[in-house]
Amino acid sequence: MDFEPLNIENEVMEFDASGSMEDDTATLDLENHDDDYERDYNGESFEGSNPSTSNVFLTHNGEEPNLEPYEGMEFDSEQAARIFYNSYARRIGFSTRVSVYQRSRRDGSIICRQIVCSREGFRREGGENRSKRQRTVTRVGCKAQMTVKKQSSGKWAVSKLVKDHNHELVPPDKVHCLRSHRHVSGPARSLIDTLQAAGMGPSGVMSVLIKESGGINNVGFTKVDCQNYMSSSRQRSLGSGGQIVFDYLKQMQAEDPDFFCAVQGDFENLTGNIFWADPNSRMNYNYFGDTVTFDTTYRTNRYRVPFAPFTGWNHHGQPVLFGCALLLNESESSFVWLFQTWLAAMSGRFPISITTDQDRIIRAAVVQVFPETRHRFCKWNVLREAQEKLSDVYHARPNFEVEFQKCINLTETNDEFESCWESLLQRYDLGDNEWLQSMYNARHQWVPVYLRDTFFGEMSINQGSDNINSYFDGYINASTNVQVLIKQYEKAIASRYEKEVKADYDTINTLPVLKTPSPMEKQAANLYTRKIFMIFQEELVETLAYPATIIDDTGSETMYRVAKFGEDHKTHFVRFNIFEKKASCSCQMFEFAGIICRHILAVFRVTNVLTLPSHYILKRWTRNAKSGVLLDQCTLGLPSDSQESSAARYDNLRQEAIKYVEEGAESVPIYNVAMAALQEAAKKVAAAKKHGSGVHQSGLDNGSPQLQSYSLDQDKEIQALTAELENASQQCEAYRAKLSAVLKNLEEQKLKISVKVQNVRLNLRS
């Protein structure tokens, strides 16, 4: 069997005016679509696309996972379809690559994609300038393929499927040699770097990897891949393209003081990583920096640039950029430097959560720099590593993968997952598997059921989104080199900006169709962006099928049991405080996604809560998410001894001035006070410039009588306000107690009346 080499070949096939390809490779059978479209071609391998942390696939009509593809099968995203088909190919014994796609002219997005057997088509005849080296024939015109098409619902469905191959399939013990199944993972790179630093050669390194992995089939790549990685790590640099990157960063820094750039070392003597963030990235973090993904997809030796972006979600649920890095050094200290530098550029404000791959070096750096931030492993990377570590099990026991993913994605409580996991290990006799044991020990960092108590900005705990790690998808792939990186980077930013502007326009200028007479739905339509409203609306409409039943009432809090009609086995519990209008649900959708769930809304319906309480409206999901006060008022930039100190001071003063102007213009008296204060401040600034900053600082340290007097007045005012607040709190508690007693008395009176009514009915019957 001839195996396709790992070397990337840049293949671009053009279409002539009639729409036919100049090459004799099979074309995509394109069906009519609502959008006008343009045809394009992408010759990248399966690895050439960014993964997502979403489910590997979403089955048709929400059924349990199926290992066999079929027409009509649905997926969350194009990425999920690729992942599923490649997983299927690994089990069957062939390699995959992405082929032709169909792009919408309306917004430029891909709406149809063909994923083919890597032996599809035929190699083009070499011209005069082609290499004289004889290459192995790997293209034999195989017709096996799966075409997926985007539906109006946003899901992707299989529109065409060909299963038959015209060549022999690869046996399980050699499938790891196929190109789309070869991958030098993060942990493997770390081990290779360590062994290489100790003076060990490729043969010795592979021997250790084979032993550590439990066999050559489980390593996940070949000796040639190992040699290539070791060679690239010895020569790791930006090469001739480095000057292009440096010139761009220096130019942007000179043009805009808010453009942040830092190198580990200096531009002339680069010894480590590079980080930069444009002003929009830094500003977006102030609005949407509650959850962050550090995407290291491009670290693999398949990519030509070690590019790593920091991304998040904007108010439309679109990916948003928080900065970029080039990873020229992958030691723990370099990742610590990178995270600290990024954090300094983002005002020093820690995110609530961060998602990375499970590489031990990155894990150690995250613990050091983000000790209070919830750290999640990318589930896609975990499942991909499972394919490598459990390849023997996948081949010998085909049902294992289905049950494994069901255990991860479909369990809804911690106890249910624990029981399912233990049962899985027992049925397949995997209790001694070291990799499964290590992942079980780390389950709180990647299994969805353990993560739902923390905000990650995804719309569903299990469904996820296809864009979490795909900000640069379609712009940076396996053939992108340093020379074109900056151009593609700017194209991606421009495209994302256009999509955000369009989403803003649609939110403001198109009225959503309301499906209920509920005031809450109308309120949400006016508050949320269009996409977020559609998610909320679905939850609200579903409440009609979810009755809420009281199971416990303590007076101040009531426990409700909420389940869909006919699905009593899928029960959720909502604890509701009627006085504060606060509820918590066992599904924890609000905690995880920031959008209230159907179970709490069902309780609101039966308790006559007609509008959304303010504490259930996250500003980051509203149409006004980027207006008003920022989430963080700290200065942007590094400490004062950094190159960016001037930009940081400029940015801080500008933000404070804008806020001061807005407040000062509210009325004439406030305006007069503000203007007088500005004039006084101008005199002090002039004096400081004349005498030097040291004198001014000394004056602040010693403290003036005016400042001391002002401080004493503030203390008195704070004490008075605190006393008033305490008094109001006591009165509120008294009112609550009285109201609780009244409600209890009403319930007793209701019960007595009910008894009397029953007695009257009995008397009438007799």
PDB file of N, CA and C in Angstrom, residues 192-193 196 200-202 223-237 301:
ATOM      1  N   ILE A 192       9.403  15.281  22.854  1.00  0.00           N
ATOM      2  CA  ILE A 192      10.451  15.306  21.829  1.00  0.00           C
ATOM      3  C   ILE A 192      11.464  16.411  22.133  1.00  0.00           C
ATOM      4  N   ASP A 193      10.979  17.601  22.505  1.00  0.00           N
ATOM      5  CA  ASP A 193      11.881  18.710  22.826  1.00  0.00           C
ATOM      6  C   ASP A 193      12.811  18.343  23.976  1.00  0.00           C
ATOM      7  N   GLN A 196      15.291  15.674  22.785  1.00  0.00           N
ATOM      8  CA  GLN A 196      16.234  16.262  21.845  1.00  0.00           C
ATOM      9  C   GLN A 196      17.255  17.130  22.573  1.00  0.00           C
ATOM     10  N   MET A 200      19.297  13.136  22.311  1.00  0.00           N
ATOM     11  CA  MET A 200      18.788  11.910  21.697  1.00  0.00           C
ATOM     12  C   MET A 200      18.367  12.172  20.257  1.00  0.00           C
ATOM     13  N   GLY A 201      18.641  11.217  19.371  1.00  0.00           N
ATOM     14  CA  GLY A 201      18.290  11.341  17.968  1.00  0.00           C
ATOM     15  C   GLY A 201      16.888  10.847  17.677  1.00  0.00           C
ATOM     16  N   PRO A 202      16.429  10.962  16.405  1.00  0.00           N
ATOM     17  CA  PRO A 202      15.063  10.570  16.039  1.00  0.00           C
ATOM     18  C   PRO A 202      14.722   9.124  16.366  1.00  0.00           C
ATOM     19  N   LYS A 223       8.037   8.062  11.978  1.00  0.00           N
ATOM     20  CA  LYS A 223       9.396   8.496  12.283  1.00  0.00           C
ATOM     21  C   LYS A 223       9.782   9.698  11.429  1.00  0.00           C
ATOM     22  N   VAL A 224       9.311   9.726  10.178  1.00  0.00           N
ATOM     23  CA  VAL A 224       9.604  10.859   9.297  1.00  0.00           C
ATOM     24  C   VAL A 224       9.014  12.145   9.874  1.00  0.00           C
ATOM     25  N   ASP A 225       7.791  12.066  10.409  1.00  0.00           N
ATOM     26  CA  ASP A 225       7.184  13.239  11.041  1.00  0.00           C
ATOM     27  C   ASP A 225       8.018  13.706  12.224  1.00  0.00           C
ATOM     28  N   CYS A 226       8.512  12.744  12.998  1.00  0.00           N
ATOM     29  CA  CYS A 226       9.349  13.062  14.157  1.00  0.00           C
ATOM     30  C   CYS A 226      10.633  13.760  13.712  1.00  0.00           C
ATOM     31  N   GLN A 227      11.249  13.230  12.652  1.00  0.00           N
ATOM     32  CA  GLN A 227      12.470  13.842  12.127  1.00  0.00           C
ATOM     33  C   GLN A 227      12.199  15.259  11.636  1.00  0.00           C
ATOM     34  N   ASN A 228      11.081  15.442  10.932  1.00  0.00           N
ATOM     35  CA  ASN A 228      10.736  16.775  10.427  1.00  0.00           C
ATOM     36  C   ASN A 228      10.530  17.762  11.571  1.00  0.00           C
ATOM     37  N   TYR A 229       9.851  17.300  12.617  1.00  0.00           N
ATOM     38  CA  TYR A 229       9.611  18.193  13.752  1.00  0.00           C
ATOM     39  C   TYR A 229      10.921  18.571  14.436  1.00  0.00           C
ATOM     40  N   MET A 230      11.796  17.576  14.643  1.00  0.00           N
ATOM     41  CA  MET A 230      13.069  17.843  15.303  1.00  0.00           C
ATOM     42  C   MET A 230      13.929  18.783  14.463  1.00  0.00           C
ATOM     43  N   SER A 231      13.863  18.620  13.167  1.00  0.00           N
ATOM     44  CA  SER A 231      14.623  19.503  12.278  1.00  0.00           C
ATOM     45  C   SER A 231      14.073  20.919  12.325  1.00  0.00           C
ATOM     46  N   SER A 232      12.739  21.031  12.302  1.00  0.00           N
ATOM     47  CA  SER A 232      12.122  22.362  12.318  1.00  0.00           C
ATOM     48  C   SER A 232      12.360  23.065  13.645  1.00  0.00           C
ATOM     49  N   SER A 233      12.395  22.309  14.751  1.00  0.00           N
ATOM     50  CA  SER A 233      12.611  22.929  16.057  1.00  0.00           C
ATOM     51  C   SER A 233      14.037  23.455  16.188  1.00  0.00           C
ATOM     52  N   ARG A 234      14.994  22.771  15.519  1.00  0.00           N
ATOM     53  CA  ARG A 234      16.375  23.252  15.551  1.00  0.00           C
ATOM     54  C   ARG A 234      16.514  24.551  14.761  1.00  0.00           C
ATOM     55  N   GLN A 235      15.691  24.687  13.728  1.00  0.00           N
ATOM     56  CA  GLN A 235      15.801  25.848  12.849  1.00  0.00           C
ATOM     57  C   GLN A 235      14.633  26.811  13.055  1.00  0.00           C
ATOM     58  N   ARG A 236      13.939  26.697  14.179  1.00  0.00           N
ATOM     59  CA  ARG A 236      12.714  27.467  14.356  1.00  0.00           C
ATOM     60  C   ARG A 236      12.997  28.967  14.380  1.00  0.00           C
ATOM     61  N   SER A 237      12.563  29.622  13.385  1.00  0.00           N
ATOM     62  CA  SER A 237      12.696  31.070  13.287  1.00  0.00           C
ATOM     63  C   SER A 237      11.711  31.538  12.227  1.00  0.00           C
ATOM     64  N   ASN A 301       3.217  20.716  13.435  1.00  0.00           N
ATOM     65  CA  ASN A 301       4.227  20.818  12.380  1.00  0.00           C
ATOM     66  C   ASN A 301       3.616  20.821  10.992  1.00  0.00           C
TER      67      ASN A 301
END
